[in-house]
Amino acid sequence: MKKVIVIALFLTATLLAACSSDDSSNGGSDNSEQSGGSGNDSTAAAVVNGEEISQDQFESNVKSVKQQYEQFGMDPSEQEEQINQTAIDQLIGTELVIQKANESDIEVSEDEVNKQFEQMKTQYTENDQWDQFLEENGMTEEEVKQELKTSAKVQKYVDNNVDVPEVTDEEAKKQYDTMAGQQEDIGDFEEMKDQIKQQLSSQKQSQAVNDHIKQLREEADITVNV
């Protein structure tokens, strides 16, 4: 299975940290091993504790990362090596968290899965969009539900194991002052405070997730072939 839903959970969360990481090739793990890619479709892009990440997954994620770079105003044509590294790091990080979530005693009910499934389907209401989604990703509805169950389990694992520091008023005011120095008519701080805190909280969550993934990588057996 391609794990497209679970992977999507971490793409944005890991993008900026992966872009700026000075040691993203192996996560600082003595157990990790990197070798040059052969371009052979039969060779896994990476192996994480015995679980393979396919070339198809890697190539699909490369496309997603390129789109993310464009959204952040970066030219993907000038960042090919970094994009490939970001793409494989995201997939490895996601696989590690999935493995930890599956090892835990976290439970996800059928009602939770069905609710998420119905919410997801509402995004594909025009024409044959839902059928196209299934066909493009090579999945059945039951496989989608299984993915959603894994995604929910991963989210619960993150909530239980990743501590995100609270954003203080002082941090929000500092960010506001920076923004006010760059923009005109930004509005009063009290009007902007909640929005700024939400943005800073998202950044802290992203960093906390990445720090947790780095710890998991240090303990993992990882082979990278791209």
CSV table of C-alpha atoms in Angstrom, one decimal:
chain,number,residue,atom,x,y,z
A,1,MET,CA,0.0,0.0,0.0
A,2,LYS,CA,1.3,3.5,-0.8
A,3,LYS,CA,0.4,5.1,2.6
A,4,VAL,CA,-0.6,8.3,0.8
A,5,ILE,CA,-2.8,9.5,3.6
A,6,VAL,CA,-0.4,8.9,6.4
A,7,ILE,CA,2.5,10.4,4.5
A,8,ALA,CA,0.5,13.5,3.9
A,9,LEU,CA,0.3,14.0,7.6
A,10,PHE,CA,4.0,14.7,7.8
A,11,LEU,CA,4.9,16.4,4.6
A,12,THR,CA,4.4,20.0,5.6
A,13,ALA,CA,5.5,19.2,9.2
A,14,THR,CA,8.9,18.0,8.0
A,15,LEU,CA,9.6,20.3,5.0
A,16,LEU,CA,11.2,23.3,6.5
A,17,ALA,CA,13.3,21.4,9.0
A,18,ALA,CA,14.5,19.0,6.3
A,19,CYS,CA,15.4,22.0,4.0
A,20,SER,CA,17.5,23.6,6.7
A,21,SER,CA,19.0,20.5,8.2
A,22,ASP,CA,22.8,20.2,8.0
A,23,ASP,CA,22.7,16.5,8.7
A,24,SER,CA,19.7,15.2,6.9
A,25,SER,CA,21.3,12.4,4.9
A,26,ASN,CA,21.3,9.9,7.7
A,27,GLY,CA,19.7,11.6,10.7
A,28,GLY,CA,22.9,11.3,12.7
A,29,SER,CA,22.4,7.6,13.1
A,30,ASP,CA,25.4,5.3,13.4
A,31,ASN,CA,23.0,2.5,12.4
A,32,SER,CA,22.0,4.2,9.1
A,33,GLU,CA,23.6,3.3,5.8
A,34,GLN,CA,23.5,5.4,2.6
A,35,SER,CA,24.4,4.1,-0.8
A,36,GLY,CA,24.1,5.5,-4.3
A,37,GLY,CA,20.9,4.9,-6.1
A,38,SER,CA,21.0,2.5,-9.0
A,39,GLY,CA,17.8,3.8,-10.7
A,40,ASN,CA,16.5,0.2,-10.7
A,41,ASP,CA,12.8,0.2,-10.0
A,42,SER,CA,13.1,-3.2,-8.3
A,43,THR,CA,15.4,-1.7,-5.6
A,44,ALA,CA,13.7,-0.1,-2.6
A,45,ALA,CA,14.4,3.6,-2.2
A,46,ALA,CA,15.0,2.9,1.4
A,47,VAL,CA,14.7,0.1,4.0
A,48,VAL,CA,13.6,1.1,7.5
A,49,ASN,CA,13.9,-1.6,10.2
A,50,GLY,CA,13.2,-4.2,7.5
A,51,GLU,CA,10.3,-2.3,6.0
A,52,GLU,CA,10.8,-1.1,2.4
A,53,ILE,CA,10.0,2.3,0.9
A,54,SER,CA,9.4,1.8,-2.8
A,55,GLN,CA,10.8,3.8,-5.7
A,56,ASP,CA,7.2,4.7,-6.6
A,57,GLN,CA,6.6,6.2,-3.1
A,58,PHE,CA,9.8,8.1,-3.4
A,59,GLU,CA,9.1,9.5,-6.9
A,60,SER,CA,5.6,10.4,-5.9
A,61,ASN,CA,6.9,12.3,-2.9
A,62,VAL,CA,9.5,14.1,-4.9
A,63,LYS,CA,6.6,15.6,-6.9
A,64,SER,CA,4.8,16.6,-3.7
A,65,VAL,CA,8.0,18.2,-2.3
A,66,LYS,CA,8.5,20.2,-5.5
A,67,GLN,CA,5.0,21.5,-5.2
A,68,GLN,CA,5.7,22.5,-1.6
A,69,TYR,CA,8.9,24.3,-2.6
A,70,GLU,CA,6.9,26.3,-5.2
A,71,GLN,CA,4.3,27.2,-2.5
A,72,PHE,CA,7.2,28.6,-0.3
A,73,GLY,CA,8.4,30.6,-3.3
A,74,MET,CA,11.5,28.5,-4.0
A,75,ASP,CA,12.5,27.3,-7.5
A,76,PRO,CA,12.6,23.5,-7.5
A,77,SER,CA,14.7,23.3,-10.6
A,78,GLU,CA,17.6,24.8,-8.6
A,79,GLN,CA,17.1,22.4,-5.6
A,80,GLU,CA,17.0,18.9,-7.1
A,81,GLU,CA,19.5,17.3,-4.7
A,82,GLN,CA,17.8,18.9,-1.7
A,83,ILE,CA,14.4,18.0,-2.9
A,84,ASN,CA,15.4,14.3,-3.3
A,85,GLN,CA,16.9,14.4,0.2
A,86,THR,CA,13.8,16.0,1.7
A,87,ALA,CA,11.5,13.5,0.0
A,88,ILE,CA,13.3,10.5,1.3
A,89,ASP,CA,13.7,12.0,4.8
A,90,GLN,CA,10.0,12.6,5.0
A,91,LEU,CA,9.2,9.0,4.0
A,92,ILE,CA,11.7,7.6,6.4
A,93,GLY,CA,10.4,9.8,9.2
A,94,THR,CA,6.8,8.8,8.5
A,95,GLU,CA,7.7,5.1,8.4
A,96,LEU,CA,9.5,5.3,11.7
A,97,VAL,CA,6.5,7.0,13.4
A,98,ILE,CA,4.1,4.5,11.8
A,99,GLN,CA,6.2,1.6,13.2
A,100,LYS,CA,6.2,3.1,16.7
A,101,ALA,CA,2.5,3.8,16.6
A,102,ASN,CA,1.8,0.2,15.5
A,103,GLU,CA,4.0,-1.1,18.3
A,104,SER,CA,2.0,0.9,20.9
A,105,ASP,CA,-1.3,-0.1,22.5
A,106,ILE,CA,-3.1,2.8,20.9
A,107,GLU,CA,-6.6,1.9,19.7
A,108,VAL,CA,-8.7,3.5,17.0
A,109,SER,CA,-12.4,2.6,16.8
A,110,GLU,CA,-14.4,1.7,13.7
A,111,ASP,CA,-16.6,4.8,14.3
A,112,GLU,CA,-13.6,7.1,14.3
A,113,VAL,CA,-12.4,5.6,11.0
A,114,ASN,CA,-15.8,5.8,9.4
A,115,LYS,CA,-16.3,9.4,10.4
A,116,GLN,CA,-12.9,10.3,8.8
A,117,PHE,CA,-13.8,8.3,5.8
A,118,GLU,CA,-17.0,10.1,5.2
A,119,GLN,CA,-15.3,13.5,5.8
A,120,MET,CA,-12.7,12.6,3.2
A,121,LYS,CA,-15.2,11.5,0.6
A,122,THR,CA,-16.9,15.0,0.8
A,123,GLN,CA,-13.8,16.4,-0.7
A,124,TYR,CA,-14.3,14.4,-3.9
A,125,THR,CA,-18.0,15.1,-4.7
A,126,GLU,CA,-17.8,16.3,-8.3
A,127,ASN,CA,-18.2,13.9,-11.2
A,128,ASP,CA,-16.1,10.8,-10.7
A,129,GLN,CA,-13.4,12.4,-8.4
A,130,TRP,CA,-13.6,9.8,-5.7
A,131,ASP,CA,-13.3,6.9,-8.2
A,132,GLN,CA,-10.4,8.8,-9.9
A,133,PHE,CA,-8.7,9.2,-6.5
A,134,LEU,CA,-8.9,5.5,-5.8
A,135,GLU,CA,-7.7,4.6,-9.3
A,136,GLU,CA,-4.8,7.0,-9.3
A,137,ASN,CA,-3.6,5.7,-5.9
A,138,GLY,CA,-4.3,2.0,-6.7
A,139,MET,CA,-6.5,1.6,-3.6
A,140,THR,CA,-9.9,0.2,-2.6
A,141,GLU,CA,-12.2,1.9,-0.1
A,142,GLU,CA,-11.2,-0.7,2.5
A,143,GLU,CA,-7.6,0.1,2.0
A,144,VAL,CA,-8.4,3.8,2.4
A,145,LYS,CA,-10.1,3.0,5.7
A,146,GLN,CA,-7.0,1.1,6.8
A,147,GLU,CA,-4.9,4.0,5.9
A,148,LEU,CA,-7.1,6.4,7.8
A,149,LYS,CA,-6.9,4.0,10.8
A,150,THR,CA,-3.1,4.1,10.7
A,151,SER,CA,-3.2,7.9,10.3
A,152,ALA,CA,-5.4,8.3,13.3
A,153,LYS,CA,-3.1,6.0,15.3
A,154,VAL,CA,-0.1,8.0,14.2
A,155,GLN,CA,-1.8,11.3,15.2
A,156,LYS,CA,-2.6,9.8,18.7
A,157,TYR,CA,1.0,8.6,19.0
A,158,VAL,CA,2.3,12.1,18.2
A,159,ASP,CA,-0.1,13.7,20.7
A,160,ASN,CA,1.0,11.2,23.4
A,161,ASN,CA,4.7,11.3,22.7
A,162,VAL,CA,5.7,14.7,21.3
A,163,ASP,CA,5.7,17.6,23.7
A,164,VAL,CA,5.0,21.0,22.1
A,165,PRO,CA,6.0,24.0,24.1
A,166,GLU,CA,3.3,26.6,24.7
A,167,VAL,CA,3.6,29.9,22.8
A,168,THR,CA,3.9,32.8,25.3
A,169,ASP,CA,2.5,36.3,24.9
A,170,GLU,CA,6.1,37.5,24.8
A,171,GLU,CA,6.9,35.3,21.8
A,172,ALA,CA,3.8,36.4,20.0
A,173,LYS,CA,4.6,40.1,20.7
A,174,LYS,CA,8.2,39.6,19.4
A,175,GLN,CA,6.8,38.0,16.2
A,176,TYR,CA,4.3,40.8,15.8
A,177,ASP,CA,7.0,43.5,16.1
A,178,THR,CA,9.0,41.7,13.4
A,179,MET,CA,5.9,41.6,11.1
A,180,ALA,CA,5.1,45.2,11.9
A,181,GLY,CA,8.6,46.2,10.8
A,182,GLN,CA,8.0,44.5,7.4
A,183,GLN,CA,4.4,45.3,6.7
A,184,GLU,CA,2.1,48.3,6.7
A,185,ASP,CA,-1.4,48.4,8.2
A,186,ILE,CA,-0.8,45.1,10.0
A,187,GLY,CA,-3.5,45.8,12.7
A,188,ASP,CA,-3.2,46.0,16.5
A,189,PHE,CA,-1.4,43.3,18.4
A,190,GLU,CA,-4.5,42.2,20.3
A,191,GLU,CA,-6.3,41.7,17.0
A,192,MET,CA,-3.4,39.6,15.6
A,193,LYS,CA,-2.3,37.8,18.8
A,194,ASP,CA,-4.4,34.6,18.3
A,195,GLN,CA,-3.5,34.2,14.7
A,196,ILE,CA,0.2,34.8,15.4
A,197,LYS,CA,0.1,32.3,18.3
A,198,GLN,CA,-1.5,29.7,16.1
A,199,GLN,CA,1.3,30.2,13.5
A,200,LEU,CA,4.0,29.9,16.1
A,201,SER,CA,2.4,26.9,17.6
A,202,SER,CA,2.4,25.1,14.2
A,203,GLN,CA,6.1,25.9,13.9
A,204,LYS,CA,6.8,24.6,17.3
A,205,GLN,CA,4.8,21.4,16.6
A,206,SER,CA,6.8,20.9,13.4
A,207,GLN,CA,10.1,21.3,15.2
A,208,ALA,CA,9.0,19.0,18.0
A,209,VAL,CA,7.9,16.3,15.5
A,210,ASN,CA,11.3,16.6,13.7
A,211,ASP,CA,13.2,16.3,17.0
A,212,HIS,CA,11.3,13.2,17.8
A,213,ILE,CA,12.0,11.7,14.4
A,214,LYS,CA,15.7,12.4,14.8
A,215,GLN,CA,15.7,10.4,18.0
A,216,LEU,CA,13.9,7.5,16.3
A,217,ARG,CA,16.4,7.6,13.5
A,218,GLU,CA,19.3,7.3,15.9
A,219,GLU,CA,17.9,4.0,17.1
A,220,ALA,CA,16.8,2.6,13.7
A,221,ASP,CA,18.4,0.4,11.1
A,222,ILE,CA,18.1,2.4,7.9
A,223,THR,CA,19.5,1.8,4.4
A,224,VAL,CA,19.0,4.5,1.8
A,225,ASN,CA,19.4,3.7,-1.9
A,226,VAL,CA,18.6,7.1,-3.6
